[in-house]
Short mmCIF file of C-alpha atoms in Angstrom, two decimals:
data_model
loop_
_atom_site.label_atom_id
_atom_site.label_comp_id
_atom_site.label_asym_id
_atom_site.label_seq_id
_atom_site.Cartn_x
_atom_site.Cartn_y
_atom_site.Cartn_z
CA UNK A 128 0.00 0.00 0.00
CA UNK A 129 2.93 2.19 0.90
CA UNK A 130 4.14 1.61 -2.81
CA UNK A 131 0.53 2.44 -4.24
CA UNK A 132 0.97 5.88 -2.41
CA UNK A 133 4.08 6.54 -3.73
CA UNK A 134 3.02 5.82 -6.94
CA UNK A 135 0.19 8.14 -7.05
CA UNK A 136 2.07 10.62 -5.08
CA UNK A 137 5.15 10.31 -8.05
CA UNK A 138 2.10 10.82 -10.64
CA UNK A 139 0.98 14.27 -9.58
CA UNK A 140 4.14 15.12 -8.18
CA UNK A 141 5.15 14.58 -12.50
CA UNK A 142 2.15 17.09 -13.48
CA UNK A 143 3.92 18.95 -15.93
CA UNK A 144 5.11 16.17 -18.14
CA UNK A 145 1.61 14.18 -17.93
CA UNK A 146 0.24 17.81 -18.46
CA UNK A 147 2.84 18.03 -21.79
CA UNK A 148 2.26 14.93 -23.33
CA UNK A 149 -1.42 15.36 -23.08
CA UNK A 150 -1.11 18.92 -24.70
CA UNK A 151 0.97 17.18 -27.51
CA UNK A 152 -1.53 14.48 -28.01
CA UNK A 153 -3.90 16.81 -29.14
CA UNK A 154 -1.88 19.21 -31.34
CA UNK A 155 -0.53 16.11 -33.00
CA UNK A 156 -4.08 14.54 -33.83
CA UNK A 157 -4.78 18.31 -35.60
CA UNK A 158 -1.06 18.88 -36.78
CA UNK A 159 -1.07 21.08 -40.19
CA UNK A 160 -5.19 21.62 -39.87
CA UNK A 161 -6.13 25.65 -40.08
CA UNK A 162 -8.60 25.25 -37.34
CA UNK A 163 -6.58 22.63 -34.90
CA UNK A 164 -8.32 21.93 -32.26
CA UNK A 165 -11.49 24.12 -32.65
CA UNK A 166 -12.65 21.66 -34.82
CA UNK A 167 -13.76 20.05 -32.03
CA UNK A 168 -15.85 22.86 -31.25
CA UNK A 169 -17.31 22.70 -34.64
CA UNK A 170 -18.38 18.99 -34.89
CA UNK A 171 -19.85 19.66 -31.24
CA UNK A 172 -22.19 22.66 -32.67
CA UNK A 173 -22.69 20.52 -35.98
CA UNK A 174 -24.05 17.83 -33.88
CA UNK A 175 -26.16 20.21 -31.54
CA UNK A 176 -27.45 21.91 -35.04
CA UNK A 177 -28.84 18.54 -36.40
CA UNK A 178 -30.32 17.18 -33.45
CA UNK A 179 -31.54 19.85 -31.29
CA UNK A 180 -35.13 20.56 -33.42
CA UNK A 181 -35.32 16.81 -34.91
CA UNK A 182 -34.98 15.23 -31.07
CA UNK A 183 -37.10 18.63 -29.31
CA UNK A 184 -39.64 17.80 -31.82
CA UNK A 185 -39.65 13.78 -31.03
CA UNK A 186 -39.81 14.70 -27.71
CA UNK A 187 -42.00 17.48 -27.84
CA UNK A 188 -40.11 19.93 -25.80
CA UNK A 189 -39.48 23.36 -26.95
CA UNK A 190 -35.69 24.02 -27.92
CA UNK A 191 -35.50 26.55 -24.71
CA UNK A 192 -35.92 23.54 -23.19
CA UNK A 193 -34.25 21.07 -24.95
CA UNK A 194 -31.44 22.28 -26.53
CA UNK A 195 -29.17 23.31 -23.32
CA UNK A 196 -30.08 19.81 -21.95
CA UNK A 197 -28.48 18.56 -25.22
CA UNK A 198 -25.90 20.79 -25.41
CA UNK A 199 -24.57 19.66 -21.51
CA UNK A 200 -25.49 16.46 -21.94
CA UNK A 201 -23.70 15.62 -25.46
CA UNK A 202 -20.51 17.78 -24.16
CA UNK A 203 -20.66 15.83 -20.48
CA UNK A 204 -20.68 12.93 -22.14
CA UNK A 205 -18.13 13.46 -24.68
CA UNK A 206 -15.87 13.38 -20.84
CA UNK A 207 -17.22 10.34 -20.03
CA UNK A 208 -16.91 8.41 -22.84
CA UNK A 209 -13.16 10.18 -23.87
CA UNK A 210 -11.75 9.19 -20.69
CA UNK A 211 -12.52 5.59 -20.25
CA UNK A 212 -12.07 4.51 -24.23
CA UNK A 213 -8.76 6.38 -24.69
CA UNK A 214 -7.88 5.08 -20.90
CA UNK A 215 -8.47 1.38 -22.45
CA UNK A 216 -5.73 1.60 -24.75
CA UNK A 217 -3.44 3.96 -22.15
CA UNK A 218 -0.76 1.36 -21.42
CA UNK A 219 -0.33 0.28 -24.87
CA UNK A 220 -0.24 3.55 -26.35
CA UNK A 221 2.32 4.44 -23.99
CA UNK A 222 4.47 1.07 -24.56
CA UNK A 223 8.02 2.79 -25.56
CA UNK A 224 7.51 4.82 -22.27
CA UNK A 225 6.88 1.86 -19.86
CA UNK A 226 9.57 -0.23 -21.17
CA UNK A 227 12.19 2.39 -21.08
CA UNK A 228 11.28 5.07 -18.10
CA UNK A 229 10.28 3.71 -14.67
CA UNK A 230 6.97 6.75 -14.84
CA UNK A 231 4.35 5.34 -12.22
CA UNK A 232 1.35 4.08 -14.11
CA UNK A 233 -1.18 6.05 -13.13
CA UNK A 234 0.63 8.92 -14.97
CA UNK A 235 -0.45 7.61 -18.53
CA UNK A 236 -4.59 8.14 -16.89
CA UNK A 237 -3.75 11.74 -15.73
CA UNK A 238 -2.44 12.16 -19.25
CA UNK A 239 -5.48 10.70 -20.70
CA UNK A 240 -7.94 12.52 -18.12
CA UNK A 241 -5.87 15.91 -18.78
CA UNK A 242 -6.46 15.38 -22.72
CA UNK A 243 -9.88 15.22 -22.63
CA UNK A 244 -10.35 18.36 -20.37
CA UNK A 245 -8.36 19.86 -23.12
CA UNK A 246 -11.38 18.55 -25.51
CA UNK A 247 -13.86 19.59 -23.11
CA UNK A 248 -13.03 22.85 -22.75
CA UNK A 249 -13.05 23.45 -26.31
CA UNK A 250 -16.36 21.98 -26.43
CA UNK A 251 -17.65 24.56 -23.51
CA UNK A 252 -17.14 27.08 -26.03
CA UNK A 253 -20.06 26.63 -27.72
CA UNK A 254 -22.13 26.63 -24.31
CA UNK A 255 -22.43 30.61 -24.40
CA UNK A 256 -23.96 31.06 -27.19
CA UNK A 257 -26.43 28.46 -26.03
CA UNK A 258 -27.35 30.28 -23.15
CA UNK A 259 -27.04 33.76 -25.34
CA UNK A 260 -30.35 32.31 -27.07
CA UNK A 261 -31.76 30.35 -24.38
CA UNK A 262 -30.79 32.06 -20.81
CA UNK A 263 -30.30 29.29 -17.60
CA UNK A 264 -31.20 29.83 -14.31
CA UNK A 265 -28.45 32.23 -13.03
CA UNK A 266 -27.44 31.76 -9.62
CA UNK A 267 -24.64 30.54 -7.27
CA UNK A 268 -25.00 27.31 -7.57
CA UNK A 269 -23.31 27.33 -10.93
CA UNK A 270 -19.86 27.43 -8.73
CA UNK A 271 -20.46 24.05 -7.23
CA UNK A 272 -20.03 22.87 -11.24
CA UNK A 273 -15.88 22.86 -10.05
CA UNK A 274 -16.59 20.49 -7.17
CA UNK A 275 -18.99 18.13 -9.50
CA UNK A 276 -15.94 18.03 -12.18
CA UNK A 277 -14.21 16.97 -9.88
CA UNK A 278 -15.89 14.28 -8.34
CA UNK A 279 -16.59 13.17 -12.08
CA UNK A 280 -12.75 13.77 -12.84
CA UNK A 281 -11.48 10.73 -9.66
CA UNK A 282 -14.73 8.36 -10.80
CA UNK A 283 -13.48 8.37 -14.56
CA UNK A 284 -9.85 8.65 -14.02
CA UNK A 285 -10.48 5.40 -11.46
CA UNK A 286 -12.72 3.97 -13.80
CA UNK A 287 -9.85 4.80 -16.37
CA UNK A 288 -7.14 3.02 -14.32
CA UNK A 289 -9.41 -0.12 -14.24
CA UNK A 290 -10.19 -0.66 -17.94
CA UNK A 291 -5.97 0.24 -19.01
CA UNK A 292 -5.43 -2.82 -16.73
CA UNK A 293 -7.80 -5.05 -17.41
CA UNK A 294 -7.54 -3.95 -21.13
CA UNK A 295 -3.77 -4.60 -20.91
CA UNK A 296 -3.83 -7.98 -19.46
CA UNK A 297 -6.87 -9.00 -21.76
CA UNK A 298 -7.05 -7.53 -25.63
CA UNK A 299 -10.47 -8.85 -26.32
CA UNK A 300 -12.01 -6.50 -23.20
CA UNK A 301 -11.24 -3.25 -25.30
CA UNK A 302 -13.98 -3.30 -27.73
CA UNK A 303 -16.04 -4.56 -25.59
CA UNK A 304 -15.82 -1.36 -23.20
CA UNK A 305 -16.34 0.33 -26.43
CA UNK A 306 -19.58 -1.31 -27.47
CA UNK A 307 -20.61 -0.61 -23.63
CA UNK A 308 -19.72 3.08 -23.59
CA UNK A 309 -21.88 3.39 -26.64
CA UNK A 310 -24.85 1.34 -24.87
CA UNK A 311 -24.54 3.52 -22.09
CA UNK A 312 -25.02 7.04 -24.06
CA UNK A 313 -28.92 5.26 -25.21
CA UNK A 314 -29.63 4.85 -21.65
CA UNK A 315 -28.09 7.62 -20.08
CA UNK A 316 -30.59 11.08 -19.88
CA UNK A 317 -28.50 12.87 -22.83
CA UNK A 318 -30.64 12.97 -25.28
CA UNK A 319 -34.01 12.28 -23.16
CA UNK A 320 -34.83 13.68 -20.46
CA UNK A 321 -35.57 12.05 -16.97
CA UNK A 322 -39.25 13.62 -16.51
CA UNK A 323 -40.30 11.85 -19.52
CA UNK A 324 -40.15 8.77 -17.41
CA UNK A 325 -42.15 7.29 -15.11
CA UNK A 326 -41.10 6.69 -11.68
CA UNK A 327 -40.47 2.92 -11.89
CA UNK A 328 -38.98 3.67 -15.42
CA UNK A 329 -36.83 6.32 -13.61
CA UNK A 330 -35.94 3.91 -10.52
CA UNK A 331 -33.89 1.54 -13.28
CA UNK A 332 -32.43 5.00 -15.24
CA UNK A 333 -30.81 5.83 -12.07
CA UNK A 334 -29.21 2.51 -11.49
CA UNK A 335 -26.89 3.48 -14.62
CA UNK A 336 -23.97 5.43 -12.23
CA UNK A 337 -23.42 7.81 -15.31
CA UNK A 338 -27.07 8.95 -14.85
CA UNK A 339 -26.27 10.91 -11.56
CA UNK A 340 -22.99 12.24 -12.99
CA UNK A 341 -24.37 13.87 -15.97
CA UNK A 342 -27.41 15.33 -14.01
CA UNK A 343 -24.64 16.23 -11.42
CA UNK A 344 -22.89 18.37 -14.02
CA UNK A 345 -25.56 19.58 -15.94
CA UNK A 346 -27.61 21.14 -13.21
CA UNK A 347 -25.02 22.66 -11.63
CA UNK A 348 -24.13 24.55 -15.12
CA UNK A 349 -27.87 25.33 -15.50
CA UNK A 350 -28.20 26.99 -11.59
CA UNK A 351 -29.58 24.45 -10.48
CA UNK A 352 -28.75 22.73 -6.57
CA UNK A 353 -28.61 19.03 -6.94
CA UNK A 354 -29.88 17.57 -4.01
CA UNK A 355 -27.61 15.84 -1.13
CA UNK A 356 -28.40 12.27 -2.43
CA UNK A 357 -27.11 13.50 -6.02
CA UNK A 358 -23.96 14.87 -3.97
CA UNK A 359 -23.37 11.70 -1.63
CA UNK A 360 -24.14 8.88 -4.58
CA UNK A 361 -21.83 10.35 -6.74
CA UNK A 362 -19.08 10.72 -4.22
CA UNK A 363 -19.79 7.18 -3.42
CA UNK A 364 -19.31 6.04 -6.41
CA UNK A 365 -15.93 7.78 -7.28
CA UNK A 366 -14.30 6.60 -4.03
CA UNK A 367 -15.46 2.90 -4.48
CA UNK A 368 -14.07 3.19 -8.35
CA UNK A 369 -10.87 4.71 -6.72
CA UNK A 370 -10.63 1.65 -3.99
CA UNK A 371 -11.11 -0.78 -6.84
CA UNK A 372 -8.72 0.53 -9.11
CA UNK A 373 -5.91 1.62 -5.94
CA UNK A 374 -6.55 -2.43 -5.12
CA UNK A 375 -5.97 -3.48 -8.80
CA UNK A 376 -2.98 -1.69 -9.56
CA UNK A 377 -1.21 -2.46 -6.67
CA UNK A 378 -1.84 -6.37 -7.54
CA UNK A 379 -0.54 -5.46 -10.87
CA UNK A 380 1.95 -2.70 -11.35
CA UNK A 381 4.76 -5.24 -11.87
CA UNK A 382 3.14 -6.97 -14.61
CA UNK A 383 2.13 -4.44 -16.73
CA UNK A 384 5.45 -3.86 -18.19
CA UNK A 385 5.10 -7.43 -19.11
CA UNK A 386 1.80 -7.90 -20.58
CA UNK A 387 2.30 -4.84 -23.09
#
């Protein structure tokens, strides 16, 4: 356990270069592009474009209504689903680094996790001009959205740490956390909304952990005050992902190097 401290300790201790390489990782995915990375920002309005008056009108729900759930809900989830797929393939990715530099492992998910706050920042770009149109609820309780990232940030970095392992050691499990993630967005409130349910219908929506995190962060950005049990499942959920993962690693740190 000592060790497993260390480790993590090493990893954020090492915040520039995990910092650097994630930085790098996304100017090399848009090397020699005009836009770079605001194409991100693009394909994220693009999306919100197409389906904001096909799915409002589906559901109908006025775009005032609809659209910022969309908006947060598409761009939260775009987190989510970075994280843990790019996490998946972490250790592999990051081969000619583990066989040649003793970095502690958890390094190459704080690189991942760091990336895709890169990506989700240039996705909150396009928020603004949502709520331009469509004004949210302004208040206070748009500050707790830093204490909700967070709590998202050590459940998905965690959750990270457990699918780069179990990934690693087993090559068949990536596509199948793939095929998951993508299960997950159809039954995760993104593109629906909760209220459309009924309450036994919402009882099994809120089994799905990624439920409460994306109404977690969403709410918050809209003004909204999630309620305690929103606060304390969440939390509950990161620190049991963080006790699974802090137990797998440390059963596995010395193997890794050998499995890649």
């Amino acid at each position: 356990m000592d060790s497993l401290t260390s480790e993590i300790k090493r990893s954020f201790m090492l915040f520039s270069l995990w910092r650097t390489l994630a930085w790098n990782d996304v100017l090399n995915r848009y090397r020699r592009s005009v836009l770079g990375p605001f194409w991100i920002t693009i394909s994220m309005a693009t999306t919100l474009l197409a389906m904001g008056p096909l799915y409002g009108s589906l559901f109908n729900l006025t775009l005032a209504n609809f659209l910022p759930h969309l908006c947060l809900g598409l761009i939260f989830w775009s987190l989510c689903t970075g994280v843990i797929n790019e996490s998946s393939t972490a250790f592999n990715d990051s081969a000619h680094f583990i066989r040649q530099i003793p970095l502690p492992f958890p390094l190459y998910i704080l690189r991942v996790t760091w990336r895709q706050l890169i990506i989700l920042l240039h996705n909150l770009t396009v928020v603004p001009f949502v709520m331009l149109v469509y004004p949210p609820n302004w208040s206070w309780a748009m500050l707790l959205l830093i204490p909700a990232l967070l709590i998202t940030l050590v459940f998905l970095s965690s959750v990270g740490l457990i699918t780069a392992i179990l990934c690693t050691r087993y090559r068949d499990v990536a596509p199948i956390i793939t095929s998951v993630m993508t299960l997950l967005f159809f039954v995760t409130p993104i593109i629906w909304q909760l209220s459309l349910l009924s309450v036994e219908q919402q009882y099994f929506a809120r089994l799905n952990p990624f439920t409460h995190f994306i109404e977690l962060l969403r709410g918050t950005t809209l003004g909204h005050y999630p309620s305690l049990m929103e606060w304390g499942l969440t939390a509950l959920f990161a620190l049991l992902a963080a006790v699974i993962a802090s137990t797998l690693i440390s059963h596995t740190h010395k193997r890794i190097a050998y499995w890649i």
